[in-house]
PDB file of C-alpha atoms in Angstrom:
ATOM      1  CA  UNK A   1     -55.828  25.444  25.400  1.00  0.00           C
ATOM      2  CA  UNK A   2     -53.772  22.811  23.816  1.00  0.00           C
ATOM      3  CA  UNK A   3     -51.281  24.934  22.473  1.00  0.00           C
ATOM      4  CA  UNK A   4     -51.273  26.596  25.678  1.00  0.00           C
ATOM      5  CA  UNK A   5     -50.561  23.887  27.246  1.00  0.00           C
ATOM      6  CA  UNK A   6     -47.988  22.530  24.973  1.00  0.00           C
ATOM      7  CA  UNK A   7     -45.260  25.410  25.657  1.00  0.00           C
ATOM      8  CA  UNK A   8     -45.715  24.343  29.683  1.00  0.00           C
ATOM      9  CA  UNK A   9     -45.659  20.860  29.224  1.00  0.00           C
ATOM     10  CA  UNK A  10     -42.472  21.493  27.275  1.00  0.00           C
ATOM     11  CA  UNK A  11     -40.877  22.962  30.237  1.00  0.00           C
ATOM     12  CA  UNK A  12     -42.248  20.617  32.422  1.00  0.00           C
ATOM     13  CA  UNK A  13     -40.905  17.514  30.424  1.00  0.00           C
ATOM     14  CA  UNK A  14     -37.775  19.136  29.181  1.00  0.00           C
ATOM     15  CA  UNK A  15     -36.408  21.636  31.817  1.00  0.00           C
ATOM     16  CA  UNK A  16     -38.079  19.292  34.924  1.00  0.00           C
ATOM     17  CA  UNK A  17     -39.818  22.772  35.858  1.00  0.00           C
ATOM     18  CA  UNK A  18     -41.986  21.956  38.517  1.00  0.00           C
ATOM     19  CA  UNK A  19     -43.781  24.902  38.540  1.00  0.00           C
ATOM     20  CA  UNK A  20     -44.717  23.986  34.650  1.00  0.00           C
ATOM     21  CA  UNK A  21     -45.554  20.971  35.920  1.00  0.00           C
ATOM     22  CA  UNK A  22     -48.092  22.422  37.852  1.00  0.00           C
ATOM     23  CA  UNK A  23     -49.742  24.395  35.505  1.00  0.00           C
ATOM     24  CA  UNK A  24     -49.928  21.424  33.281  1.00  0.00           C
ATOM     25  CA  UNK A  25     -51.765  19.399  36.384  1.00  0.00           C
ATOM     26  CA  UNK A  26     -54.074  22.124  36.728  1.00  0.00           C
ATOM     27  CA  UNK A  27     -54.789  22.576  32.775  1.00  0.00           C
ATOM     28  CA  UNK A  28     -55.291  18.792  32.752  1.00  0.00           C
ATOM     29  CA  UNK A  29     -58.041  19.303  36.018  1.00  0.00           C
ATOM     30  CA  UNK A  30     -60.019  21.099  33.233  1.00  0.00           C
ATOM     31  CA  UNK A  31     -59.438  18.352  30.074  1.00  0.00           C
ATOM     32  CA  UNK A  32     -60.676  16.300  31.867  1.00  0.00           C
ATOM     33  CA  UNK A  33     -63.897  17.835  33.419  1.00  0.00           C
ATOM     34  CA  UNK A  34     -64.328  19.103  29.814  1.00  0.00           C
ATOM     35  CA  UNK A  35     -63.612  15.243  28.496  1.00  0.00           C
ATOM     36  CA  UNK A  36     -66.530  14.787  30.498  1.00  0.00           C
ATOM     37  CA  UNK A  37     -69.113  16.233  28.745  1.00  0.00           C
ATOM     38  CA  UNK A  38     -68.381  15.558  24.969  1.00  0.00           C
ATOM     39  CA  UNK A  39     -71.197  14.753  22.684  1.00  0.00           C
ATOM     40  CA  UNK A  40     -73.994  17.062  25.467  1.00  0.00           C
ATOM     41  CA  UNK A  41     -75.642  19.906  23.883  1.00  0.00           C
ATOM     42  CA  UNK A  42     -74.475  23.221  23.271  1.00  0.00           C
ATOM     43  CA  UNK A  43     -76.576  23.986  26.620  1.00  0.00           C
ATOM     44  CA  UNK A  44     -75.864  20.735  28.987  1.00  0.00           C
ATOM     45  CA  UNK A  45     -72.172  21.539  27.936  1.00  0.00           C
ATOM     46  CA  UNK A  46     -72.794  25.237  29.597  1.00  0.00           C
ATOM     47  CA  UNK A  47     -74.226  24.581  32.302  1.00  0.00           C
ATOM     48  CA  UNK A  48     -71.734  21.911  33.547  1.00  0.00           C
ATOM     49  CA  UNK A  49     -69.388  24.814  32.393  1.00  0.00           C
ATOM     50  CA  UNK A  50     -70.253  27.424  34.494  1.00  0.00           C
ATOM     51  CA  UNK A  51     -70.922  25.227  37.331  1.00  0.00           C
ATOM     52  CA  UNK A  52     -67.773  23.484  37.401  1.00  0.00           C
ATOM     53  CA  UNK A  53     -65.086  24.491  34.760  1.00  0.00           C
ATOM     54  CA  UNK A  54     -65.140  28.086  35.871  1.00  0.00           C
ATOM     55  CA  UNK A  55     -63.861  27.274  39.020  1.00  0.00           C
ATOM     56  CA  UNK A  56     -61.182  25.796  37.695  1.00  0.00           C
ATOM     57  CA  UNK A  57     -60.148  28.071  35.261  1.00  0.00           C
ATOM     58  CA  UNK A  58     -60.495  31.049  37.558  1.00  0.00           C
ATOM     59  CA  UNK A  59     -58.634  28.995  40.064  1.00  0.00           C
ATOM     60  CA  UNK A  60     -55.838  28.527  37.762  1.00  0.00           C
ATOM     61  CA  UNK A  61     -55.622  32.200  36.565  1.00  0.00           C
ATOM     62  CA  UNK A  62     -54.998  33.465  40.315  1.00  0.00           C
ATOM     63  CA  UNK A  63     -52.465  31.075  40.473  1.00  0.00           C
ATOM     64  CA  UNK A  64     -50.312  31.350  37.222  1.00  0.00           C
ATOM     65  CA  UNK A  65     -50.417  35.672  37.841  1.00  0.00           C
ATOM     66  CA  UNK A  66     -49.316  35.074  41.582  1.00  0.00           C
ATOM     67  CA  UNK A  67     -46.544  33.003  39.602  1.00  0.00           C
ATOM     68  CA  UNK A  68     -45.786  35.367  37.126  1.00  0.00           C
ATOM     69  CA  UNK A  69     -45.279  37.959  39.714  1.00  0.00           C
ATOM     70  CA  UNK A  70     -42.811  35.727  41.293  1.00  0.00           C
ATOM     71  CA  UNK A  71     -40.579  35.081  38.120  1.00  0.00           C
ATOM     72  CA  UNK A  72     -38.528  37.459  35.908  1.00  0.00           C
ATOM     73  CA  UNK A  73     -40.182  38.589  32.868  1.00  0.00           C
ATOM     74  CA  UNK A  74     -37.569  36.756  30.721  1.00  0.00           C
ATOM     75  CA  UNK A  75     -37.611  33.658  32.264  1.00  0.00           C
ATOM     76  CA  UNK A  76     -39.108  31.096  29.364  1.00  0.00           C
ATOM     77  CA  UNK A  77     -42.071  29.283  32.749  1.00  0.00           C
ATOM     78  CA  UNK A  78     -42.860  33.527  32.652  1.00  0.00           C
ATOM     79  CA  UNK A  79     -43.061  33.709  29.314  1.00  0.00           C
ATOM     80  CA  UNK A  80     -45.421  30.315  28.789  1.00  0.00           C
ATOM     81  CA  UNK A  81     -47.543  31.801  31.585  1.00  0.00           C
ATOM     82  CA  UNK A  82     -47.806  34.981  29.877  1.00  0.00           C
ATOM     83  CA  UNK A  83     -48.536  33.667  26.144  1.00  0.00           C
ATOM     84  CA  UNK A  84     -52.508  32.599  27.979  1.00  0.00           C
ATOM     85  CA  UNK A  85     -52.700  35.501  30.651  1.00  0.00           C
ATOM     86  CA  UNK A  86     -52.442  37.359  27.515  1.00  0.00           C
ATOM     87  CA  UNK A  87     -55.138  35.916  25.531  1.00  0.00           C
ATOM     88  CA  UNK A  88     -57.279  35.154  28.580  1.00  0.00           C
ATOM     89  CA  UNK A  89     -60.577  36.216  27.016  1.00  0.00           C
ATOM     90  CA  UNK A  90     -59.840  33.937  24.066  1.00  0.00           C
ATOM     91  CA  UNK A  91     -58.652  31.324  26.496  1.00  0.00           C
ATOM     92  CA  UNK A  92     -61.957  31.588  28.266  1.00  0.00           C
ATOM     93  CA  UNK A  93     -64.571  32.450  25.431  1.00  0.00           C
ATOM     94  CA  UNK A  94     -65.444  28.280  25.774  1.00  0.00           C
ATOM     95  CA  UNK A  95     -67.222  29.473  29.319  1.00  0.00           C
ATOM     96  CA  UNK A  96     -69.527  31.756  27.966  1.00  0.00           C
ATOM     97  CA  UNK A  97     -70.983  29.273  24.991  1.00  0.00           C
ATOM     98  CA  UNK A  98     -71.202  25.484  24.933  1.00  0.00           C
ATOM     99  CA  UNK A  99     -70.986  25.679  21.360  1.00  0.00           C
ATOM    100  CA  UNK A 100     -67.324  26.462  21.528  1.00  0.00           C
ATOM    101  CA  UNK A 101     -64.297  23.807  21.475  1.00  0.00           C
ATOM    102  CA  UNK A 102     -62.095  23.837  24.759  1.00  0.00           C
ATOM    103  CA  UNK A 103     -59.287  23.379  21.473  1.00  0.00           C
ATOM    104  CA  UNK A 104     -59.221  24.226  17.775  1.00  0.00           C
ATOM    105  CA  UNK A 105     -56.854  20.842  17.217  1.00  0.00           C
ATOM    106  CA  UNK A 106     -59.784  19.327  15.007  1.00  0.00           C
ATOM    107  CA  UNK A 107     -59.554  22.783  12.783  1.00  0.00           C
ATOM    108  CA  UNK A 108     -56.225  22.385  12.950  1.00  0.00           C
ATOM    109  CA  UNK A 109     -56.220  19.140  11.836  1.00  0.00           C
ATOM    110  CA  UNK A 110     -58.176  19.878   8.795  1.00  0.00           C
ATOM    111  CA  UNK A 111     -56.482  22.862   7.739  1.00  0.00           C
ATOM    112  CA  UNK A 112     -53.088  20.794   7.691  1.00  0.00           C
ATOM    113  CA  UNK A 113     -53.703  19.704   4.131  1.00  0.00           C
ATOM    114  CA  UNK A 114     -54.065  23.181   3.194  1.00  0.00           C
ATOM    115  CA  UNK A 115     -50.546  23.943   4.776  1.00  0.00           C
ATOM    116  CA  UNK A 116     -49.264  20.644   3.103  1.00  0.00           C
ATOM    117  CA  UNK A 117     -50.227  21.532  -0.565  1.00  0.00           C
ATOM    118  CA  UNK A 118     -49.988  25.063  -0.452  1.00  0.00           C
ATOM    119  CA  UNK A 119     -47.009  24.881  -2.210  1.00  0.00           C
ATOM    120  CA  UNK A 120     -48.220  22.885  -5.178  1.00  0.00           C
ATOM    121  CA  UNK A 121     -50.965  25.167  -5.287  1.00  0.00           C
ATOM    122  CA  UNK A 122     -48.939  28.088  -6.192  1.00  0.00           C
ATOM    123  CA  UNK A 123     -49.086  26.374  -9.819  1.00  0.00           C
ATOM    124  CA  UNK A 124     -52.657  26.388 -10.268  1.00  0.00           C
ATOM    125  CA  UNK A 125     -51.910  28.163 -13.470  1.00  0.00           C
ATOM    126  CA  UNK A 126     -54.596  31.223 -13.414  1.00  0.00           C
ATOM    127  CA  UNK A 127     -56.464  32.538 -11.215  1.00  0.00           C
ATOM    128  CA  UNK A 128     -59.568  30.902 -12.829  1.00  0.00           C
ATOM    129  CA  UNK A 129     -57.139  27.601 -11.645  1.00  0.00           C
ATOM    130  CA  UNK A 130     -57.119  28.704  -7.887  1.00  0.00           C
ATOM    131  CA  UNK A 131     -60.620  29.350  -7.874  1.00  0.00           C
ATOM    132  CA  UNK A 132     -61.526  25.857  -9.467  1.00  0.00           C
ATOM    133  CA  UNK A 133     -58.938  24.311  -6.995  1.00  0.00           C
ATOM    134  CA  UNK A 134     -60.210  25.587  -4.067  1.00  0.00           C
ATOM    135  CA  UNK A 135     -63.872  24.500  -5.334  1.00  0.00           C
ATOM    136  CA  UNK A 136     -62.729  20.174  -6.060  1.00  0.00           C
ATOM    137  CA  UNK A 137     -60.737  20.994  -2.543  1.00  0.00           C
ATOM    138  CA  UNK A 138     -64.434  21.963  -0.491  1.00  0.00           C
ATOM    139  CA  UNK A 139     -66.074  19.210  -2.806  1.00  0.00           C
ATOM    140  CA  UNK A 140     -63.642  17.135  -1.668  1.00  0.00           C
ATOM    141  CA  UNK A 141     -63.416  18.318   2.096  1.00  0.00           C
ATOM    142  CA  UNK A 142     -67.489  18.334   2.162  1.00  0.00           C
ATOM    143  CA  UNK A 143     -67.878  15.215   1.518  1.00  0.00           C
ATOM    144  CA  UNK A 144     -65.091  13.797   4.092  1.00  0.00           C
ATOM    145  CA  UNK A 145     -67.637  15.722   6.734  1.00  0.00           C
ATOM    146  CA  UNK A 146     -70.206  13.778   5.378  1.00  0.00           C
ATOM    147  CA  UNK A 147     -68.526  10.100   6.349  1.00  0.00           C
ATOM    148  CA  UNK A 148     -68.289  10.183   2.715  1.00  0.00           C
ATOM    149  CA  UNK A 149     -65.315   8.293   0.827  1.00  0.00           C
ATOM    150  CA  UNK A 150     -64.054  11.522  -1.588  1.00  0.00           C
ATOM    151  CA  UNK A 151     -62.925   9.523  -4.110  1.00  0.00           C
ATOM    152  CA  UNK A 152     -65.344   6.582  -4.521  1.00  0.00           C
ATOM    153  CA  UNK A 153     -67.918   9.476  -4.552  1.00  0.00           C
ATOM    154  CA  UNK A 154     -65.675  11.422  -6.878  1.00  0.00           C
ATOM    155  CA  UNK A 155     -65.377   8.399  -9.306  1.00  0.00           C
ATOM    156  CA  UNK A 156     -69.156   7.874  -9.512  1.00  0.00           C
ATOM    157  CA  UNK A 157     -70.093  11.550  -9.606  1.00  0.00           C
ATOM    158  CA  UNK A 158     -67.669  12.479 -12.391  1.00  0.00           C
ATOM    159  CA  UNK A 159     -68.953   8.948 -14.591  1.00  0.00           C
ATOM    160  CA  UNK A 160     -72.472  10.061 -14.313  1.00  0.00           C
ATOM    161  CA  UNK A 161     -72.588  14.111 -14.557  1.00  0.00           C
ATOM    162  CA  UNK A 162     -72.676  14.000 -18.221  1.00  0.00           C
ATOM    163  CA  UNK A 163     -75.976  12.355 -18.600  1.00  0.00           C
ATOM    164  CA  UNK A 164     -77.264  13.901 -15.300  1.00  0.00           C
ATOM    165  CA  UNK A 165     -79.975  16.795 -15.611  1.00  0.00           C
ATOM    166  CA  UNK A 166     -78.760  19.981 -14.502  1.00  0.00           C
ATOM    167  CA  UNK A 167     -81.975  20.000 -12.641  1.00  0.00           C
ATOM    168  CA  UNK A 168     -81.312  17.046 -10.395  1.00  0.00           C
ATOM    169  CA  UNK A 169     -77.708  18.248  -9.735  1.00  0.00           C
ATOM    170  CA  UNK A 170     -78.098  18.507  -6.116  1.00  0.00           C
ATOM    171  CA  UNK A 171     -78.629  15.056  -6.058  1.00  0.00           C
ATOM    172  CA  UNK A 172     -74.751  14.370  -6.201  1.00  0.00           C
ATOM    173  CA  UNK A 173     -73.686  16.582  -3.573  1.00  0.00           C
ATOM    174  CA  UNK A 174     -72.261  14.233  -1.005  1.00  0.00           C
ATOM    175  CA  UNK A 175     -74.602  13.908   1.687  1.00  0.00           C
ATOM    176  CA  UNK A 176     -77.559  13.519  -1.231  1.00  0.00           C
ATOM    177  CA  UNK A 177     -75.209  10.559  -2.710  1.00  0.00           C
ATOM    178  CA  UNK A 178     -74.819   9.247   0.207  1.00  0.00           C
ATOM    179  CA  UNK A 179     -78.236   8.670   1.273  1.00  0.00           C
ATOM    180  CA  UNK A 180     -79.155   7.285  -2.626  1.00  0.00           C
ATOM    181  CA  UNK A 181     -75.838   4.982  -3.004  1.00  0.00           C
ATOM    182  CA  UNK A 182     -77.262   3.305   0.739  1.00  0.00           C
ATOM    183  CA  UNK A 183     -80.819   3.169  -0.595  1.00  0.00           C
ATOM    184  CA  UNK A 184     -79.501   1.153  -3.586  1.00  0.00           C
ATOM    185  CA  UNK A 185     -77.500  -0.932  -1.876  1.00  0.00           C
ATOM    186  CA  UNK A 186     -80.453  -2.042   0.656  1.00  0.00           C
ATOM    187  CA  UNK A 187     -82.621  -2.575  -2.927  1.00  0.00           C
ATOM    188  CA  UNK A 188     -79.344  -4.713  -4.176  1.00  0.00           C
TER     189      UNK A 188
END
């Protein structure tokens, strides 16, 4: 929805469109009703869904194909328009389970280091490189889902794996560390 949204809001903001800018009121109707019920289950967040975001969304789907009709095929509001009318089922897959993001920005977000470093990573050496690389890199990502500082954790997991049994490894995955590192600091 967000990207979506941006190519209309671009016309809206740049070109003064005011039949972008219409869209982009209508797309924001549904932000905000979905802005509404972050952090509800998977199932409050569907019910509210179906009740009232599916109005909206079926509201604004009449309304941007009665627009499209209206507009030449080459015309860049048409083409905006016709970049969600095509992926409607994607656009509305949210409807049909709570469990779904109204936007993948968060994925996106966390993908962008991938994108960033990509580059460097072409010089991972050998394969066997890659494959260690993209190991540290989930380490690494895992424990940022964790609310876990990767390199503080890093630090202290890489001074103590030499003496650590292999049979107590799992205790310095991040989410393990994290629960040991606050039960020694409430001992301390």
């Amino acid at each position: 929805w967000a990207h979506g949204r941006r190519k209309l809001f671009k016309l809206a903001e740049v070109a003064r469109a005011p039949l972008a800018a219409e869209a982009v009121r209508r797309i924001d109707l549904i932000f905000d009703a979905e802005r509404a019920i972050n952090g509800l289950s998977a199932e409050q967040r569907l019910a509210v869904r179906q009740q009232d975001i599916a109005p909206l969304v079926v509201e604004l789907e009449c309304w941007m194909r009665e627009q499209c009709a209206r507009l030449s095929r080459h015309n860049d509001l048409a083409k905006a328009i016709n970049y969600m009318l095509t992926r409607w089922a994607a656009f509305t897959a949210f409807l049909k389970d709570g469990r779904i993001c109204l936007t993948n920005n968060a994925a996106e977000r966390a993908l962008r280091g991938i994108a960033l470093g990509r580059k460097s990573w072409l010089f991972a050496g050998s394969d066997r490189g890659g494959e260690r690389a993209a190991a540290m890199y989930s380490l690494i990502v895992t424990a940022k889902l964790n609310d876990v500082d990767p390199r503080a954790w890093l630090a202290d997991v890489l001074a103590r794996i030499a003496g650590h049994p292999a049979s107590r490894l799992h205790e310095l995955l991040p989410w393990n560390w994290k629960t040991t590192q606050a039960q020694r600091a409430a001992a301390a």
